[in-house]
Amino acid sequence: MKTLVLANQKGGVGKSAVATLLAYHFAQKGQRVLAIDLDHQGNLSRPLQASKRAAVAGFTSDLVMTSGATALPASPFALVPFGPDLLAMERQPQQHTPFARAMRAFLVQAAAQFDVCVIDTNPNPDIRLIAALASADFVLSPIQLNQEALDGVTSLLNHERVGLRKIKAVLNPRLHFIGLLPTLVEPTPFQKENFVQVIERYGSLMIRIGDGAGQFARIPKRSAIAEAQAAGEVLWEMKKTAARDAWREIEPSIVRIATIVTSVQAPEPSHAAAA
Ligand SMILES: Nc1ncnc2c1ncn2[C@@H]1O[C@H](COP(=O)(O)OP(=O)(O)O)[C@@H](O)[C@H]1O
Ligand SMILES: [Mg+2]
């Protein structure tokens, strides 16, 4: 099983929307998909539940970290939804190592039943995010093209607790950073300028979808994407032309990310402790 975590300490950058699209895409391609929602806001759980595509586990994601998880649904597409106690986990520091170990043990077990696990995370730099990153194979970071978000990339990489460089160095050397995914992209002069800036500063962290200049994965801002999220519909199955147009625009980016997850071999597991 390949485990992909969506991570960025900024909220509202499209993490949950991208997690949802990827989960549907993997399922449509015949992969057995386990989706885990670690965000107490539940923005991955709601669309997956509303669409009725995923079988919902009989336990919530906080129990994944407290060793309280029971059997997963025997379905090729399952969801572990958000739970009420997710926010409280950070306040139990003496439990953090057991939380991370329980998450790892859960994923090891789930690997017998699923091909891909998509984990959506909360913007708080807390133990949920750390536990997910400590056991994942891949991490993808949606970003928005505004100055604040660009400054946030430094923190995303170098934050002393949840920075990806730190996690890789200390907790999970096999974590593969797929890259930065600009989301909610608008064709304004301001954003175009910022896109150029991101390429200049972080070009090596962007996800190529072609050889040409500027051919990097990105998700434009499209109302159909927000509508699909709100209504629990699968974007490419929606009747509206706008939805199909939006899917056509983002398909190369989604396919590229999915291909990396399913085909790139993560390095051998290391002996680094879970936390
Ligand atoms: N590409 C997009 N185009 C239009 N709206 C989007 C897009 N991506 C996300 N949204 C909407 O923006 C809001 C924030 O997105 P969300 O995925 O919940 O962000 P995050 O998980 O990073 O907090 C949601 O209302 C969502 O439906
Ligand atoms: Mg979210």
GROMACS .gro file of C-alpha atoms and ligand atoms in nm:
model
  303
    1MET     CA    1   0.000   0.000   0.000
    2LYS     CA    2   0.125   0.347  -0.089
    3THR     CA    3   0.035   0.616   0.163
    4LEU     CA    4  -0.002   0.975   0.047
    5VAL     CA    5  -0.043   1.265   0.290
    6LEU     CA    6  -0.179   1.605   0.187
    7ALA     CA    7   0.001   1.859   0.399
    8ASN     CA    8   0.035   2.233   0.436
    9GLN     CA    9   0.006   2.428   0.759
   10LYS     CA   10  -0.209   2.681   0.574
   11GLY     CA   11  -0.584   2.622   0.569
   12GLY     CA   12  -0.808   2.687   0.269
   13VAL     CA   13  -0.545   2.602   0.010
   14GLY     CA   14  -0.737   2.312  -0.143
   15LYS     CA   15  -0.589   2.017   0.047
   16SER     CA   16  -0.922   1.847   0.106
   17ALA     CA   17  -1.047   1.915  -0.247
   18VAL     CA   18  -0.732   1.761  -0.396
   19ALA     CA   19  -0.747   1.468  -0.152
   20THR     CA   20  -1.107   1.403  -0.259
   21LEU     CA   21  -1.026   1.422  -0.631
   22LEU     CA   22  -0.729   1.189  -0.588
   23ALA     CA   23  -0.929   0.937  -0.386
   24TYR     CA   24  -1.199   0.922  -0.657
   25HIS     CA   25  -0.936   0.902  -0.929
   26PHE     CA   26  -0.750   0.612  -0.768
   27ALA     CA   27  -1.080   0.430  -0.713
   28GLN     CA   28  -1.183   0.488  -1.072
   29LYS     CA   29  -0.852   0.342  -1.190
   30GLY     CA   30  -0.929   0.022  -0.998
   31GLN     CA   31  -0.703   0.087  -0.701
   32ARG     CA   32  -0.834  -0.019  -0.362
   33VAL     CA   33  -0.849   0.310  -0.173
   34LEU     CA   34  -0.845   0.386   0.197
   35ALA     CA   35  -0.917   0.752   0.276
   36ILE     CA   36  -0.839   0.884   0.624
   37ASP     CA   37  -0.957   1.224   0.743
   38LEU     CA   38  -0.739   1.361   1.023
   39ASP     CA   39  -0.893   1.708   1.012
   40HIS     CA   40  -1.163   1.785   1.267
   41GLN     CA   41  -1.323   2.007   1.000
   42GLY     CA   42  -1.417   1.692   0.809
   43ASN     CA   43  -1.379   1.832   0.458
   44LEU     CA   44  -1.269   1.499   0.313
   45SER     CA   45  -1.525   1.295   0.508
   46ARG     CA   46  -1.827   1.498   0.403
   47PRO     CA   47  -1.796   1.472   0.024
   48LEU     CA   48  -1.698   1.104   0.038
   49GLN     CA   49  -1.992   1.027   0.264
   50ALA     CA   50  -2.236   1.231   0.058
   51SER     CA   51  -2.128   1.066  -0.267
   52LYS     CA   52  -2.183   0.723  -0.110
   53ARG     CA   53  -1.877   0.601  -0.301
   54ALA     CA   54  -1.680   0.504   0.007
   55ALA     CA   55  -1.784   0.255   0.273
   56VAL     CA   56  -1.756   0.434   0.606
   57ALA     CA   57  -1.557   0.265   0.883
   58GLY     CA   58  -1.729   0.200   1.214
   59PHE     CA   59  -1.469   0.409   1.397
   60THR     CA   60  -1.325   0.758   1.359
   61SER     CA   61  -0.968   0.862   1.279
   62ASP     CA   62  -0.879   0.955   1.638
   63LEU     CA   63  -0.916   0.586   1.722
   64VAL     CA   64  -0.654   0.503   1.460
   65MET     CA   65  -0.408   0.680   1.689
   66THR     CA   66  -0.535   0.541   2.018
   67SER     CA   67  -0.525   0.178   1.902
   68GLY     CA   68  -0.904   0.172   1.913
   69ALA     CA   69  -0.959   0.097   1.545
   70THR     CA   70  -1.157  -0.215   1.460
   71ALA     CA   71  -1.188  -0.398   1.127
   72LEU     CA   72  -1.213  -0.184   0.815
   73PRO     CA   73  -1.509  -0.232   0.581
   74ALA     CA   74  -1.454  -0.510   0.329
   75SER     CA   75  -1.492  -0.267   0.041
   76PRO     CA   76  -1.245  -0.153  -0.226
   77PHE     CA   77  -1.307   0.209  -0.123
   78ALA     CA   78  -1.326   0.289   0.248
   79LEU     CA   79  -1.326   0.604   0.457
   80VAL     CA   80  -1.211   0.652   0.815
   81PRO     CA   81  -1.397   0.974   0.897
   82PHE     CA   82  -1.293   1.257   1.129
   83GLY     CA   83  -1.378   1.221   1.496
   84PRO     CA   84  -1.459   1.443   1.792
   85ASP     CA   85  -1.136   1.382   1.981
   86LEU     CA   86  -0.889   1.479   1.710
   87LEU     CA   87  -0.827   1.824   1.854
   88ALA     CA   88  -0.754   1.689   2.200
   89MET     CA   89  -0.467   1.467   2.088
   90GLU     CA   90  -0.211   1.744   2.085
   91ARG     CA   91  -0.286   1.811   2.453
   92GLN     CA   92  -0.162   1.467   2.559
   93PRO     CA   93   0.213   1.497   2.494
   94GLN     CA   94   0.299   1.185   2.691
   95GLN     CA   95   0.084   0.991   2.442
   96HIS     CA   96   0.238   1.132   2.125
   97THR     CA   97   0.481   0.849   2.064
   98PRO     CA   98   0.213   0.583   2.122
   99PHE     CA   99  -0.021   0.779   1.889
  100ALA     CA  100   0.236   0.775   1.609
  101ARG     CA  101   0.314   0.406   1.667
  102ALA     CA  102  -0.056   0.316   1.660
  103MET     CA  103  -0.100   0.501   1.332
  104ARG     CA  104   0.192   0.311   1.182
  105ALA     CA  105   0.061  -0.024   1.306
  106PHE     CA  106  -0.283   0.057   1.164
  107LEU     CA  107  -0.138   0.138   0.821
  108VAL     CA  108   0.071  -0.180   0.821
  109GLN     CA  109  -0.247  -0.379   0.884
  110ALA     CA  110  -0.449  -0.189   0.624
  111ALA     CA  111  -0.180  -0.262   0.364
  112ALA     CA  112  -0.317  -0.614   0.325
  113GLN     CA  113  -0.652  -0.475   0.211
  114PHE     CA  114  -0.574  -0.156   0.014
  115ASP     CA  115  -0.341  -0.036  -0.261
  116VAL     CA  116  -0.345   0.335  -0.182
  117CYS     CA  117  -0.414   0.533   0.133
  118VAL     CA  118  -0.494   0.905   0.104
  119ILE     CA  119  -0.465   1.101   0.428
  120ASP     CA  120  -0.605   1.452   0.455
  121THR     CA  121  -0.463   1.660   0.737
  122ASN     CA  122  -0.542   1.959   0.952
  123PRO     CA  123  -0.355   2.286   0.918
  124ASN     CA  124  -0.235   2.277   1.282
  125PRO     CA  125   0.128   2.168   1.309
  126ASP     CA  126   0.037   1.901   1.564
  127ILE     CA  127   0.079   1.533   1.645
  128ARG     CA  128  -0.182   1.423   1.389
  129LEU     CA  129   0.021   1.571   1.108
  130ILE     CA  130   0.347   1.438   1.254
  131ALA     CA  131   0.208   1.087   1.297
  132ALA     CA  132   0.080   1.084   0.939
  133LEU     CA  133   0.407   1.212   0.792
  134ALA     CA  134   0.613   0.975   1.006
  135SER     CA  135   0.446   0.673   0.845
  136ALA     CA  136   0.375   0.794   0.492
  137ASP     CA  137   0.546   0.714   0.165
  138PHE     CA  138   0.452   1.038  -0.011
  139VAL     CA  139   0.357   1.393   0.078
  140LEU     CA  140   0.195   1.648  -0.153
  141SER     CA  141   0.161   2.016  -0.061
  142PRO     CA  142  -0.110   2.224  -0.222
  143ILE     CA  143  -0.018   2.595  -0.205
  144GLN     CA  144  -0.194   2.915  -0.299
  145LEU     CA  145  -0.023   3.177  -0.511
  146ASN     CA  146  -0.036   3.468  -0.271
  147GLN     CA  147   0.258   3.624  -0.094
  148GLU     CA  148   0.163   3.489   0.247
  149ALA     CA  149   0.141   3.135   0.112
  150LEU     CA  150   0.472   3.165  -0.068
  151ASP     CA  151   0.638   3.276   0.254
  152GLY     CA  152   0.470   2.973   0.413
  153VAL     CA  153   0.664   2.737   0.185
  154THR     CA  154   0.975   2.803   0.394
  155SER     CA  155   0.787   2.692   0.703
  156LEU     CA  156   0.641   2.394   0.520
  157LEU     CA  157   0.995   2.276   0.454
  158ASN     CA  158   1.178   2.400   0.763
  159HIS     CA  159   0.929   2.423   1.051
  160GLU     CA  160   1.114   2.286   1.351
  161ARG     CA  161   0.846   2.030   1.434
  162VAL     CA  162   0.650   1.950   1.118
  163GLY     CA  163   0.880   2.082   0.843
  164LEU     CA  164   0.922   1.820   0.573
  165ARG     CA  165   1.304   1.836   0.591
  166LYS     CA  166   1.289   1.780   0.964
  167ILE     CA  167   1.044   1.490   0.937
  168LYS     CA  168   1.258   1.326   0.673
  169ALA     CA  169   1.578   1.373   0.870
  170VAL     CA  170   1.444   1.264   1.206
  171LEU     CA  171   1.136   1.047   1.166
  172ASN     CA  172   1.093   0.915   0.817
  173PRO     CA  173   1.389   0.909   0.575
  174ARG     CA  174   1.183   0.726   0.314
  175LEU     CA  175   0.923   1.004   0.286
  176HIS     CA  176   0.909   1.120  -0.076
  177PHE     CA  177   0.803   1.481  -0.129
  178ILE     CA  178   0.604   1.479  -0.452
  179GLY     CA  179   0.607   1.856  -0.458
  180LEU     CA  180   0.422   2.182  -0.440
  181LEU     CA  181   0.088   2.195  -0.616
  182PRO     CA  182  -0.041   2.548  -0.685
  183THR     CA  183  -0.418   2.542  -0.632
  184LEU     CA  184  -0.705   2.788  -0.669
  185VAL     CA  185  -0.497   2.937  -0.950
  186GLU     CA  186  -0.651   3.243  -1.115
  187PRO     CA  187  -0.536   3.413  -1.432
  188THR     CA  188  -0.476   3.749  -1.262
  189PRO     CA  189  -0.152   3.941  -1.326
  190PHE     CA  190  -0.073   3.910  -0.955
  191GLN     CA  191  -0.101   3.532  -0.956
  192LYS     CA  192   0.084   3.499  -1.284
  193GLU     CA  193   0.370   3.695  -1.134
  194ASN     CA  194   0.361   3.475  -0.824
  195PHE     CA  195   0.360   3.161  -1.037
  196VAL     CA  196   0.680   3.282  -1.204
  197GLN     CA  197   0.825   3.354  -0.860
  198VAL     CA  198   0.743   3.006  -0.731
  199ILE     CA  199   0.907   2.853  -1.036
  200GLU     CA  200   1.217   3.067  -0.983
  201ARG     CA  201   1.244   2.997  -0.613
  202TYR     CA  202   1.109   2.645  -0.588
  203GLY     CA  203   1.120   2.511  -0.944
  204SER     CA  204   1.286   2.192  -0.826
  205LEU     CA  205   0.992   2.130  -0.590
  206MET     CA  206   0.724   2.166  -0.857
  207ILE     CA  207   0.564   1.871  -1.035
  208ARG     CA  208   0.639   1.850  -1.407
  209ILE     CA  209   0.357   1.753  -1.640
  210GLY     CA  210   0.549   1.828  -1.961
  211ASP     CA  211   0.887   1.941  -2.086
  212GLY     CA  212   0.784   2.292  -2.186
  213ALA     CA  213   0.845   2.604  -1.981
  214GLY     CA  214   0.586   2.642  -1.707
  215GLN     CA  215   0.442   2.294  -1.757
  216PHE     CA  216   0.387   2.216  -1.392
  217ALA     CA  217   0.093   2.053  -1.218
  218ARG     CA  218  -0.161   2.308  -1.098
  219ILE     CA  219  -0.530   2.325  -1.009
  220PRO     CA  220  -0.716   2.631  -1.139
  221LYS     CA  221  -0.991   2.795  -0.939
  222ARG     CA  222  -1.319   2.662  -1.083
  223SER     CA  223  -1.658   2.690  -0.920
  224ALA     CA  224  -1.741   2.336  -1.040
  225ILE     CA  225  -1.466   2.201  -0.813
  226ALA     CA  226  -1.616   2.374  -0.509
  227GLU     CA  227  -1.964   2.258  -0.612
  228ALA     CA  228  -1.849   1.897  -0.645
  229GLN     CA  229  -1.699   1.920  -0.295
  230ALA     CA  230  -2.014   2.073  -0.146
  231ALA     CA  231  -2.257   1.835  -0.317
  232GLY     CA  232  -2.051   1.519  -0.279
  233GLU     CA  233  -2.033   1.465  -0.652
  234VAL     CA  234  -1.754   1.328  -0.864
  235LEU     CA  235  -1.631   1.617  -1.078
  236TRP     CA  236  -1.599   1.425  -1.405
  237GLU     CA  237  -1.942   1.269  -1.367
  238MET     CA  238  -2.126   1.599  -1.325
  239LYS     CA  239  -2.357   1.691  -1.609
  240LYS     CA  240  -2.255   2.054  -1.644
  241THR     CA  241  -2.017   2.144  -1.921
  242ALA     CA  242  -1.825   2.362  -1.674
  243ALA     CA  243  -1.751   2.056  -1.462
  244ARG     CA  244  -1.625   1.856  -1.753
  245ASP     CA  245  -1.414   2.149  -1.870
  246ALA     CA  246  -1.268   2.183  -1.520
  247TRP     CA  247  -1.185   1.811  -1.514
  248ARG     CA  248  -1.017   1.833  -1.854
  249GLU     CA  249  -0.799   2.115  -1.721
  250ILE     CA  250  -0.690   1.936  -1.406
  251GLU     CA  251  -0.675   1.578  -1.536
  252PRO     CA  252  -0.305   1.589  -1.643
  253SER     CA  253  -0.207   1.713  -1.297
  254ILE     CA  254  -0.417   1.457  -1.109
  255VAL     CA  255  -0.299   1.175  -1.335
  256ARG     CA  256   0.066   1.277  -1.292
  257ILE     CA  257   0.040   1.281  -0.913
  258ALA     CA  258  -0.145   0.948  -0.909
  259THR     CA  259   0.119   0.795  -1.137
  260ILE     CA  260   0.397   0.904  -0.904
  261VAL     CA  261   0.216   0.749  -0.608
  262THR     CA  262   0.146   0.419  -0.778
  263SER     CA  263   0.470   0.377  -0.966
  264VAL     CA  264   0.755   0.544  -0.778
  265GLN     CA  265   0.919   0.298  -0.547
  266ALA     CA  266   0.977   0.451  -0.205
  267PRO     CA  267   1.319   0.368  -0.058
  268GLU     CA  268   1.342   0.067   0.172
  269PRO     CA  269   1.187   0.113   0.516
  270SER     CA  270   1.441   0.244   0.761
  271HIS     CA  271   1.486   0.154   1.124
  272ALA     CA  272   1.397   0.506   1.239
  273ALA     CA  273   1.149   0.504   1.525
  274ALA     CA  274   0.794   0.621   1.463
  275ALA     CA  275   0.832   0.915   1.696
  276LIG     N1  276  -0.968   2.445  -0.744
  276LIG     C1  277  -1.068   2.498  -0.675
  276LIG     N2  278  -1.156   2.582  -0.734
  276LIG     C2  279  -1.256   2.638  -0.664
  276LIG     N3  280  -1.279   2.615  -0.534
  276LIG     C3  281  -1.196   2.532  -0.468
  276LIG     C4  282  -1.086   2.469  -0.534
  276LIG     N4  283  -1.020   2.393  -0.443
  276LIG     C5  284  -1.085   2.407  -0.326
  276LIG     N5  285  -1.191   2.491  -0.341
  276LIG     C6  286  -1.283   2.535  -0.235
  276LIG     O1  287  -1.208   2.621  -0.149
  276LIG     C7  288  -1.239   2.595  -0.012
  276LIG     C8  289  -1.113   2.549   0.061
  276LIG     O2  290  -1.068   2.427   0.002
  276LIG     P1  291  -1.026   2.302   0.090
  276LIG     O3  292  -0.993   2.192  -0.004
  276LIG     O4  293  -1.127   2.273   0.195
  276LIG     O5  294  -0.892   2.361   0.157
  276LIG     P2  295  -0.805   2.304   0.279
  276LIG     O6  296  -0.835   2.160   0.292
  276LIG     O7  297  -0.663   2.330   0.240
  276LIG     O8  298  -0.846   2.383   0.400
  276LIG     C9  299  -1.349   2.491  -0.014
  276LIG     O9  300  -1.473   2.556  -0.009
  276LIG    C10  301  -1.331   2.421  -0.148
  276LIG    O10  302  -1.450   2.366  -0.198
  277MG      MG  303  -0.903   2.058   0.456
   0.00000   0.00000   0.00000
